[in-house]
Coordinates of C-alpha atoms in Angstrom, one line a residue:
M570 CA 0.0 0.0 0.0
K571 CA 1.4 3.4 -1.0
K572 CA 2.2 5.6 2.0
Y573 CA 1.4 8.9 0.3
I574 CA -1.1 10.9 2.4
Y575 CA -3.1 13.6 1.0
G576 CA -4.6 16.3 3.2
L577 CA -8.3 16.1 3.6
F578 CA -9.7 19.5 2.9
F579 CA -11.4 20.5 6.2
A580 CA -13.7 23.4 6.5
L581 CA -12.9 24.7 10.0
I582 CA -16.5 25.8 10.1
S583 CA -19.4 23.5 10.6
V584 CA -22.3 25.3 9.0
A585 CA -25.9 24.5 9.9
M586 CA -28.9 26.5 8.6
F587 CA -31.8 26.3 11.0
T588 CA -34.5 28.3 9.2
A589 CA -34.7 30.0 5.9
C590 CA -36.6 32.7 4.1
S591 CA -38.8 31.8 1.2
A592 CA -37.3 31.9 -2.3
D593 CA -38.5 35.4 -2.9
E594 CA -38.0 37.0 0.5
G595 CA -34.8 39.0 0.8
T596 CA -34.1 39.2 -2.9
D597 CA -36.1 42.4 -3.4
E598 CA -35.7 44.6 -0.3
G599 CA -38.9 46.4 -1.0
N600 CA -41.0 43.3 -0.9
D601 CA -40.2 41.9 2.5
G602 CA -43.3 42.2 4.6
S603 CA -42.2 40.7 7.8
A604 CA -38.9 40.2 9.6
R605 CA -37.0 37.0 8.9
V606 CA -33.7 35.6 10.3
T607 CA -31.5 32.8 9.2
L608 CA -28.7 31.5 11.5
Y609 CA -25.4 29.9 10.6
Q610 CA -23.1 28.4 13.2
Y611 CA -19.3 28.1 13.0
V612 CA -16.4 26.7 15.0
A613 CA -15.0 29.6 16.9
S614 CA -11.6 30.8 15.6
A615 CA -8.7 32.3 17.5
P616 CA -8.4 34.2 19.7
N617 CA -11.8 32.6 20.8
D618 CA -11.9 29.3 22.6
P619 CA -13.8 26.7 20.5
D620 CA -14.4 24.6 23.7
V621 CA -16.7 27.3 25.2
D622 CA -17.2 29.9 22.5
T623 CA -19.3 29.6 19.3
Q624 CA -19.5 32.0 16.3
L625 CA -22.8 32.8 14.6
R626 CA -23.7 34.6 11.4
I627 CA -27.1 36.2 11.6
A628 CA -28.7 36.8 8.2
T629 CA -31.7 39.2 8.2
N630 CA -34.0 40.5 5.5
S631 CA -35.0 44.0 4.7
A632 CA -38.0 44.1 7.0
T633 CA -35.8 43.4 10.1
Q634 CA -35.4 46.5 12.3
E635 CA -33.8 44.9 15.4
V636 CA -32.3 41.6 16.4
Y637 CA -32.1 40.1 20.0
L638 CA -30.0 37.2 21.2
L639 CA -30.4 35.1 24.3
A640 CA -28.2 32.1 25.4
E641 CA -29.4 30.0 28.3
K642 CA -29.1 26.5 29.6
T643 CA -31.0 24.1 27.4
E644 CA -33.1 22.8 30.3
N645 CA -34.2 26.4 31.0
Y646 CA -35.0 27.0 27.3
N647 CA -37.1 23.8 27.2
A648 CA -39.0 24.9 30.4
H649 CA -39.7 28.4 29.0
I650 CA -40.9 27.0 25.7
K651 CA -43.2 24.6 27.5
E652 CA -44.5 27.4 29.7
M653 CA -44.8 30.3 27.2
G654 CA -45.0 28.6 23.8
E655 CA -42.9 29.8 20.9
D656 CA -44.7 33.1 20.5
G657 CA -44.4 33.9 24.2
Y658 CA -40.7 33.0 24.1
K659 CA -40.1 35.4 21.2
N660 CA -41.2 38.3 23.4
Y661 CA -39.1 36.9 26.3
V662 CA -36.0 37.0 24.2
V663 CA -36.7 40.6 23.1
E664 CA -37.2 41.5 26.8
K665 CA -34.3 39.5 28.3
G666 CA -31.8 39.1 25.5
Q667 CA -28.9 41.2 24.2
K668 CA -29.6 43.5 21.3
V669 CA -27.3 42.7 18.4
E670 CA -25.8 46.0 17.2
G671 CA -25.7 46.5 13.4
A672 CA -28.2 43.7 12.7
T673 CA -30.8 45.6 10.7
G674 CA -32.2 45.4 7.2
A675 CA -30.9 42.9 4.7
A676 CA -27.5 42.1 6.3
N677 CA -25.1 39.4 7.6
T678 CA -23.9 40.1 11.1
D679 CA -21.2 38.0 12.8
Y680 CA -21.6 37.5 16.5
T681 CA -19.5 35.4 19.0
V682 CA -21.2 33.9 22.1
K683 CA -18.6 33.2 24.7
N684 CA -18.1 31.2 27.9
L685 CA -20.9 28.7 27.5
I686 CA -20.5 25.7 29.8
G687 CA -22.6 22.6 29.5
D688 CA -25.7 22.3 27.2
N689 CA -26.9 25.6 26.0
T690 CA -29.5 26.9 23.5
I691 CA -28.9 30.1 21.7
T692 CA -32.0 31.9 20.4
V693 CA -32.1 34.8 18.0
V694 CA -35.3 36.9 17.3
A695 CA -35.7 39.3 14.4
K696 CA -38.2 42.2 15.0
G697 CA -39.7 44.4 12.3
N698 CA -43.0 45.6 10.8
G699 CA -44.9 44.3 13.8
S700 CA -43.6 40.7 13.4
L701 CA -41.1 38.5 15.3
S702 CA -39.1 35.7 13.8
L703 CA -37.3 33.1 16.0
V704 CA -34.5 30.7 15.3
S705 CA -32.5 28.6 17.8
T706 CA -29.3 26.5 17.8
D707 CA -27.6 24.4 20.5
F708 CA -24.0 24.5 21.8
T709 CA -22.3 22.3 24.4
G710 CA -19.3 23.8 26.0
Y711 CA -16.6 21.9 28.1
T712 CA -13.7 23.0 30.2
W713 CA -10.4 21.1 30.4
T714 CA -7.6 21.0 32.9
T715 CA -4.0 20.8 31.6
V716 CA -2.0 17.8 32.9
S717 CA 1.2 18.7 31.1
A718 CA 2.7 20.0 27.9
G719 CA 5.1 17.5 26.3
T720 CA 6.2 15.7 23.2
Y721 CA 4.4 13.0 21.4
Y722 CA 6.6 10.4 19.6
F723 CA 5.1 8.5 16.6
S724 CA 5.8 4.8 15.8
K725 CA 8.3 4.2 13.0
G726 CA 5.7 3.6 10.3
A727 CA 3.6 6.7 11.2
A728 CA 6.8 8.8 11.6
E729 CA 7.5 8.4 7.8
S730 CA 4.3 10.5 7.2
F731 CA 3.9 12.6 10.3
G732 CA 7.4 13.2 11.4
E733 CA 9.2 11.7 14.4
S734 CA 7.4 13.8 17.0
K735 CA 5.3 16.8 17.7
A736 CA 4.6 19.1 20.7
T737 CA 1.2 18.7 22.3
T738 CA -0.7 19.2 25.6
L739 CA -2.3 16.5 27.6
Q740 CA -5.6 17.5 29.3
Y741 CA -8.6 15.9 31.1
K742 CA -12.2 16.9 30.9
D743 CA -13.4 18.7 34.0
D744 CA -16.8 17.1 34.2
D745 CA -15.4 13.7 33.3
P746 CA -11.9 13.1 34.6
T747 CA -11.7 9.8 32.8
T748 CA -11.8 11.5 29.4
Y749 CA -8.4 12.9 28.2
R750 CA -7.2 14.5 25.0
F751 CA -4.1 15.7 23.2
K752 CA -5.2 19.3 22.5
D753 CA -5.1 20.5 18.9
F754 CA -3.1 17.5 18.0
W755 CA -3.8 17.7 14.2
G756 CA -4.5 21.5 14.3
I757 CA -6.8 24.0 16.0
G758 CA -9.9 22.1 17.3
K759 CA -8.6 18.7 16.0
H760 CA -7.9 16.8 19.2
V761 CA -7.0 13.2 19.8
T762 CA -9.1 11.8 22.7
F763 CA -8.9 8.7 24.9
S764 CA -10.5 7.4 28.0
V765 CA -8.9 5.9 31.2
T766 CA -10.3 2.7 32.5
D767 CA -10.1 1.0 35.9
D768 CA -8.0 -1.8 34.5
T769 CA -4.3 -1.8 35.2
T770 CA -1.2 -3.0 33.3
S771 CA 2.5 -3.2 34.2
K772 CA 3.6 -3.4 30.6
Y773 CA 5.1 0.1 30.5
G774 CA 5.8 0.5 34.2
D775 CA 4.2 0.1 37.6
G776 CA 0.8 1.7 38.2
G777 CA -0.2 1.9 34.6
K778 CA -3.9 2.3 33.9
V779 CA -5.3 0.9 30.7
I780 CA -6.6 3.5 28.2
I781 CA -8.8 3.2 25.2
V782 CA -8.4 5.3 22.1
P783 CA -11.7 5.1 20.3
A784 CA -11.8 5.0 16.5
Q785 CA -11.5 8.6 15.3
T786 CA -10.6 10.3 12.0
T787 CA -7.3 12.0 11.2
P788 CA -7.3 15.0 8.8
F789 CA -5.9 12.9 6.0
T790 CA -6.9 10.6 3.2
L791 CA -4.9 7.7 1.7
G792 CA -5.4 8.1 -2.0
S793 CA -8.4 6.3 -3.3
N794 CA -8.7 4.3 0.0
G795 CA -10.4 7.2 1.7
A796 CA -10.2 8.6 5.2
L797 CA -7.4 7.6 7.5
F798 CA -8.5 6.6 11.0
M799 CA -6.8 5.9 14.2
A800 CA -7.5 3.7 17.3
D801 CA -5.6 1.7 19.8
A802 CA -4.8 -1.9 18.8
I803 CA -7.4 -3.5 21.1
T804 CA -10.2 -1.3 19.8
N805 CA -9.0 -1.9 16.2
K806 CA -8.8 -5.7 17.0
L807 CA -5.3 -5.8 15.4
A808 CA -3.6 -7.1 18.6
N809 CA -4.3 -7.7 22.2
M810 CA -1.8 -5.1 23.3
P811 CA -2.8 -2.6 26.0
S812 CA -2.2 1.1 26.0
A813 CA -1.7 2.9 29.3
I814 CA -1.1 6.1 31.2
L815 CA 1.4 6.0 34.1
P816 CA 1.4 8.0 37.3
N817 CA 4.3 10.1 36.1
G818 CA 2.1 11.4 33.2
K819 CA 3.7 9.3 30.4
V820 CA 1.3 7.8 27.9
Y821 CA 1.9 4.7 25.8
I822 CA -0.4 3.9 23.0
A823 CA -0.4 0.8 20.8
M824 CA -1.7 2.8 17.9
V825 CA -3.1 1.7 14.6
Y826 CA -3.6 4.0 11.6
Y827 CA -5.9 2.4 9.1
V828 CA -8.3 2.8 6.2
K829 CA -11.2 0.6 5.3
A830 CA -9.0 -1.6 3.1
G831 CA -6.5 -2.3 6.0
T832 CA -3.7 -1.1 8.2
F833 CA -1.6 1.8 7.1
A834 CA 0.8 1.9 10.1
S835 CA 1.0 0.5 13.6
G836 CA 3.3 0.5 16.7
V837 CA 3.7 1.8 20.2
E838 CA 3.6 5.6 20.4
R839 CA 4.3 7.6 23.5
F840 CA 3.8 11.0 25.1
V841 CA 6.5 12.3 27.4
P842 CA 5.5 15.2 29.6
S843 CA 7.9 18.1 30.0
T844 CA 6.7 19.1 33.4
K845 CA 6.7 15.8 35.2

């Protein structure tokens, strides 16, 4: 199998359209009789934190005079909708929400909602010509604690494509300390995640806890074989070789890189912390 990897063209934005104007609305500014809003959601770019921030593009039509935005916990949103109904909630957003400056008439307005922790629902209401138009989207934000910065060393086969090593940061998820990641491993927002189990192994040293690297994509394709995936050897069922994290912060992964047609590269890879 050829070992030429071609970059998979990623859009750093994940676009979702939640409501839309009719085919005619918004094309002739003089004909929009009621306010309408369309919402697009993007992965937050630097200097924002994509773990807890999300970027929106608010598209309004010519009848829109004002736009209001409210972000609240999804459980509260659901309770309000149940209590007030959608029409009542529109007025609630206008009353309690933040007015989006510059969002008037036929326009695209970019807006960043910051510091959202847990499950949240973001609602935007367009107001104009005696009408209210509502659209909502969800965002789940997580916080992470850094264990250590360090260096990740690839196995021999993988190193031919990715280089011998790369700097990365090991973190665990604050609301689930069994979930870890190598932050921005493949680029901004492209992490490698793994989970720590209760099982132990002494293969790499005393006190090692077995970890599981679930199947996940890399930002590469392997020619006509399609996307290149990664997982630990047990998950991939290539070998009964454990992966582990040690008390000193070192991580050893029996890693497998593969496509649907078969294995691309495999071997033990390791993370060596610089602050342990």
